[in-house]
């Protein structure tokens, strides 16, 4: 067991980083928004962390800075984006990521161009990442059980209904987009701390596909959706060792198949199963009680 | 000076070929096809594959490639968009899952292209089409450049007239406004969707083939950068408007050439993003779209 | 055999039953009205007949053919038109274009313009507005346009969902006159209404529905005198 953990330490650590990125996607998807801005903040924070690291800035300060920058830019983007509806909002976030891609590739002096920035110290291990994931997951779970979280549930199901019962969708979306930016930035920063490098691929198309695979596969029904999605994505390369070059294709097929056949993803299926079991138990309890009622 | 004009015309024509179909499927069917860049690339790639089987002239290769790229989008419609639309509670609820599914399809296409090209750039064979310089109205332009302009203007005008005048064109406008009423009037959304998707893909494929001859290169990600440009074009022209997309395409191209001339090459890809943000801040419904038919 | 036959129709929205075991018949050239309060399942019934909403069970047959859960466009093509609730005029199209769209499945250009002229003859009010945008018409004009649009498909029967909704009393009169004109051409009409007084002027058959079920059915002159209808719909 110990040797297995040691052998797969990198995979497990990366899985935790992916979980935070998945959380970042998840919080916006839950309010009925398809945004890929998470990947933008993942990239901004990643490059920011890598560059600061070269100047030996203390890691905690880097994390703080990454959160601050992501939060501020996230809020700005959110304020612009909530004026738009549905696909237009999606479009703006994609444009944002595409622009960053152009900047990263062209601003070679700072970003290292297509090669990226290498050979940075590793600041965080698997247990540290696990701790961060647990903290984030607990906070999200609490948030979901709170008033705001419940508001988002109704938002997911019916936008008009939510509005009619006095839920401020605009504010909800601003909160979700900003939170998503913070989590995306955190994930990007931790990614650099774990791997010791930042490459231009991390702004590219494949991160968008990764992020979507996680959040679609896991589903947005509950906080454990992205956890499941990230766990599967992290182990996908091990499972597909025969065809690493086809990984993108496999993920693409997964996205389409899940969307068509199980749109609620893994978390949705689990919830439905749990509900089914609960209903069955309830009905069997009722049945058992029936004779007593008759005798009484 | 006239060189810049020619550059802008060619660039704008590529943008137009690319964007018209994207805008149409978005405006009429609510499909933001994020695989559109990959379809553009697939057009070029299929031309490469066809010509590697045997020497053929462009007059044969181009229609064949348009058939392939159009067919791919039709396949997307059948495999992903239609099932998602059928399951959705209302047309609006299908928009986000369809956009996400298109990323999945794009991922499959990119993986295929990456494997086929082994990550390198390819160029189409010279014997398919020999590039040379010609003189038109005192302007020096390559024959492929002239062909791009002719195709872009010809196909856009033909499509614009068709949609404005034909029975099917009117039906498309109905579907775009109200698919429920379309059904009650005997209009089959599924059939029109197939036609719209085919045209959208074929135009992108046409652009892909001609563009890869023009720059003498093609690779797996060649369409991705165009997505950012297309978004700017759609924001200028209004979602779903053919004329708007055509005008927007040349406006963006002119602005980009102007930015390159006056500021420098680095500005080229920023123009599109700035246009998107500025226009959406000022007029979230798009620059050229109007709403005069709504009663106050 | 009746032109339109609905038998034991059930429609559910999720776990909620909107229509339960509903049966009705519409004879050739007949005008029938479905009365019911808000939420009784009237609109759902029409939508299920024209295929816009899935029926869970039961059958709908039109002109002797089973069309249960067929695609709306196929049902429309078979000669059963549907004038939807709230008219649903296509705002950015002109009056003429809106009419042309109604004749989507009429392939001949010549036939289409004959039909248009016919509609303009029947509803001269529309002829004056020929080139105006549909979205700019008044509610009553839009209702006329919706009726005209449905006529463009040369239907044998029309479903009409609350044609009088939100109209001034004088416009209600005009619309009901239009319905009568349509019926006089031999087109069967199945109309949903809340305005019973207006509907009874043109209808011959009445179905009263509540909670998705038919609770009373009969010819107008009999139903008119039933206590239930008098109290709930005629305000007497």
mmCIF file with all atom_site columns, C-alpha atoms in Angstrom, chain B residues 60-126:
data_model
loop_
_atom_site.group_PDB
_atom_site.id
_atom_site.type_symbol
_atom_site.label_atom_id
_atom_site.label_alt_id
_atom_site.label_comp_id
_atom_site.label_asym_id
_atom_site.label_entity_id
_atom_site.label_seq_id
_atom_site.pdbx_PDB_ins_code
_atom_site.Cartn_x
_atom_site.Cartn_y
_atom_site.Cartn_z
_atom_site.occupancy
_atom_site.B_iso_or_equiv
_atom_site.pdbx_formal_charge
_atom_site.auth_seq_id
_atom_site.auth_comp_id
_atom_site.auth_asym_id
_atom_site.auth_atom_id
_atom_site.pdbx_PDB_model_num
ATOM 1  C CA . UNK B 1 60  ? -12.797 18.337 -57.522 1.00 0.00 ? 60  UNK B CA 1
ATOM 2  C CA . UNK B 1 61  ? -11.072 18.502 -54.150 1.00 0.00 ? 61  UNK B CA 1
ATOM 3  C CA . UNK B 1 62  ? -12.899 21.598 -52.894 1.00 0.00 ? 62  UNK B CA 1
ATOM 4  C CA . UNK B 1 63  ? -16.461 20.278 -53.323 1.00 0.00 ? 63  UNK B CA 1
ATOM 5  C CA . UNK B 1 64  ? -15.404 16.923 -51.904 1.00 0.00 ? 64  UNK B CA 1
ATOM 6  C CA . UNK B 1 65  ? -13.906 18.583 -48.822 1.00 0.00 ? 65  UNK B CA 1
ATOM 7  C CA . UNK B 1 66  ? -17.000 20.741 -48.387 1.00 0.00 ? 66  UNK B CA 1
ATOM 8  C CA . UNK B 1 67  ? -19.056 17.557 -48.507 1.00 0.00 ? 67  UNK B CA 1
ATOM 9  C CA . UNK B 1 68  ? -16.878 16.025 -45.797 1.00 0.00 ? 68  UNK B CA 1
ATOM 10 C CA . UNK B 1 69  ? -16.968 19.037 -43.480 1.00 0.00 ? 69  UNK B CA 1
ATOM 11 C CA . UNK B 1 70  ? -20.685 19.583 -44.051 1.00 0.00 ? 70  UNK B CA 1
ATOM 12 C CA . UNK B 1 71  ? -21.280 15.900 -43.438 1.00 0.00 ? 71  UNK B CA 1
ATOM 13 C CA . UNK B 1 72  ? -19.340 16.039 -40.179 1.00 0.00 ? 72  UNK B CA 1
ATOM 14 C CA . UNK B 1 73  ? -21.604 18.781 -38.810 1.00 0.00 ? 73  UNK B CA 1
ATOM 15 C CA . UNK B 1 74  ? -24.664 16.846 -39.969 1.00 0.00 ? 74  UNK B CA 1
ATOM 16 C CA . UNK B 1 75  ? -23.279 13.899 -38.019 1.00 0.00 ? 75  UNK B CA 1
ATOM 17 C CA . UNK B 1 76  ? -22.869 16.119 -34.960 1.00 0.00 ? 76  UNK B CA 1
ATOM 18 C CA . UNK B 1 77  ? -26.485 17.187 -35.313 1.00 0.00 ? 77  UNK B CA 1
ATOM 19 C CA . UNK B 1 78  ? -27.677 13.580 -35.501 1.00 0.00 ? 78  UNK B CA 1
ATOM 20 C CA . UNK B 1 79  ? -25.474 12.116 -32.795 1.00 0.00 ? 79  UNK B CA 1
ATOM 21 C CA . UNK B 1 80  ? -25.354 14.948 -30.261 1.00 0.00 ? 80  UNK B CA 1
ATOM 22 C CA . UNK B 1 81  ? -27.528 18.003 -30.877 1.00 0.00 ? 81  UNK B CA 1
ATOM 23 C CA . UNK B 1 82  ? -30.781 16.308 -31.847 1.00 0.00 ? 82  UNK B CA 1
ATOM 24 C CA . UNK B 1 83  ? -30.834 13.851 -28.912 1.00 0.00 ? 83  UNK B CA 1
ATOM 25 C CA . UNK B 1 84  ? -29.997 16.662 -26.490 1.00 0.00 ? 84  UNK B CA 1
ATOM 26 C CA . UNK B 1 85  ? -32.705 18.885 -27.968 1.00 0.00 ? 85  UNK B CA 1
ATOM 27 C CA . UNK B 1 86  ? -35.241 16.080 -27.738 1.00 0.00 ? 86  UNK B CA 1
ATOM 28 C CA . UNK B 1 87  ? -34.538 15.505 -24.056 1.00 0.00 ? 87  UNK B CA 1
ATOM 29 C CA . UNK B 1 88  ? -34.450 19.143 -23.022 1.00 0.00 ? 88  UNK B CA 1
ATOM 30 C CA . UNK B 1 89  ? -37.473 20.618 -21.269 1.00 0.00 ? 89  UNK B CA 1
ATOM 31 C CA . UNK B 1 90  ? -37.424 23.640 -23.593 1.00 0.00 ? 90  UNK B CA 1
ATOM 32 C CA . UNK B 1 91  ? -35.254 24.926 -26.450 1.00 0.00 ? 91  UNK B CA 1
ATOM 33 C CA . UNK B 1 92  ? -33.317 27.247 -24.136 1.00 0.00 ? 92  UNK B CA 1
ATOM 34 C CA . UNK B 1 93  ? -32.381 24.408 -21.793 1.00 0.00 ? 93  UNK B CA 1
ATOM 35 C CA . UNK B 1 94  ? -30.704 22.576 -24.679 1.00 0.00 ? 94  UNK B CA 1
ATOM 36 C CA . UNK B 1 95  ? -28.333 25.423 -25.586 1.00 0.00 ? 95  UNK B CA 1
ATOM 37 C CA . UNK B 1 96  ? -25.637 24.912 -22.967 1.00 0.00 ? 96  UNK B CA 1
ATOM 38 C CA . UNK B 1 97  ? -25.428 21.103 -23.208 1.00 0.00 ? 97  UNK B CA 1
ATOM 39 C CA . UNK B 1 98  ? -25.229 21.386 -27.007 1.00 0.00 ? 98  UNK B CA 1
ATOM 40 C CA . UNK B 1 99  ? -22.349 23.868 -26.761 1.00 0.00 ? 99  UNK B CA 1
ATOM 41 C CA . UNK B 1 100 ? -20.516 21.601 -24.314 1.00 0.00 ? 100 UNK B CA 1
ATOM 42 C CA . UNK B 1 101 ? -21.116 18.562 -26.507 1.00 0.00 ? 101 UNK B CA 1
ATOM 43 C CA . UNK B 1 102 ? -19.578 20.454 -29.425 1.00 0.00 ? 102 UNK B CA 1
ATOM 44 C CA . UNK B 1 103 ? -16.369 20.818 -27.394 1.00 0.00 ? 103 UNK B CA 1
ATOM 45 C CA . UNK B 1 104 ? -16.396 17.042 -27.010 1.00 0.00 ? 104 UNK B CA 1
ATOM 46 C CA . UNK B 1 105 ? -16.715 16.547 -30.761 1.00 0.00 ? 105 UNK B CA 1
ATOM 47 C CA . UNK B 1 106 ? -14.001 19.108 -31.364 1.00 0.00 ? 106 UNK B CA 1
ATOM 48 C CA . UNK B 1 107 ? -11.758 17.159 -29.032 1.00 0.00 ? 107 UNK B CA 1
ATOM 49 C CA . UNK B 1 108 ? -12.263 13.996 -31.071 1.00 0.00 ? 108 UNK B CA 1
ATOM 50 C CA . UNK B 1 109 ? -11.503 15.796 -34.340 1.00 0.00 ? 109 UNK B CA 1
ATOM 51 C CA . UNK B 1 110 ? -8.388  17.474 -32.947 1.00 0.00 ? 110 UNK B CA 1
ATOM 52 C CA . UNK B 1 111 ? -7.118  14.156 -31.571 1.00 0.00 ? 111 UNK B CA 1
ATOM 53 C CA . UNK B 1 112 ? -7.631  12.559 -34.951 1.00 0.00 ? 112 UNK B CA 1
ATOM 54 C CA . UNK B 1 113 ? -5.843  15.380 -36.753 1.00 0.00 ? 113 UNK B CA 1
ATOM 55 C CA . UNK B 1 114 ? -3.012  15.378 -34.228 1.00 0.00 ? 114 UNK B CA 1
ATOM 56 C CA . UNK B 1 115 ? -2.456  11.691 -34.765 1.00 0.00 ? 115 UNK B CA 1
ATOM 57 C CA . UNK B 1 116 ? -2.699  11.964 -38.507 1.00 0.00 ? 116 UNK B CA 1
ATOM 58 C CA . UNK B 1 117 ? -0.283  14.873 -38.778 1.00 0.00 ? 117 UNK B CA 1
ATOM 59 C CA . UNK B 1 118 ? 1.896   13.641 -35.892 1.00 0.00 ? 118 UNK B CA 1
ATOM 60 C CA . UNK B 1 119 ? 1.735   17.183 -34.562 1.00 0.00 ? 119 UNK B CA 1
ATOM 61 C CA . UNK B 1 120 ? 3.418   18.732 -37.589 1.00 0.00 ? 120 UNK B CA 1
ATOM 62 C CA . UNK B 1 121 ? 2.211   21.272 -40.122 1.00 0.00 ? 121 UNK B CA 1
ATOM 63 C CA . UNK B 1 122 ? 1.369   19.896 -43.537 1.00 0.00 ? 122 UNK B CA 1
ATOM 64 C CA . UNK B 1 123 ? 0.945   21.637 -46.844 1.00 0.00 ? 123 UNK B CA 1
ATOM 65 C CA . UNK B 1 124 ? -1.413  20.736 -49.634 1.00 0.00 ? 124 UNK B CA 1
ATOM 66 C CA . UNK B 1 125 ? 0.246   19.484 -52.848 1.00 0.00 ? 125 UNK B CA 1
ATOM 67 C CA . UNK B 1 126 ? 1.261   22.167 -55.353 1.00 0.00 ? 126 UNK B CA 1
#
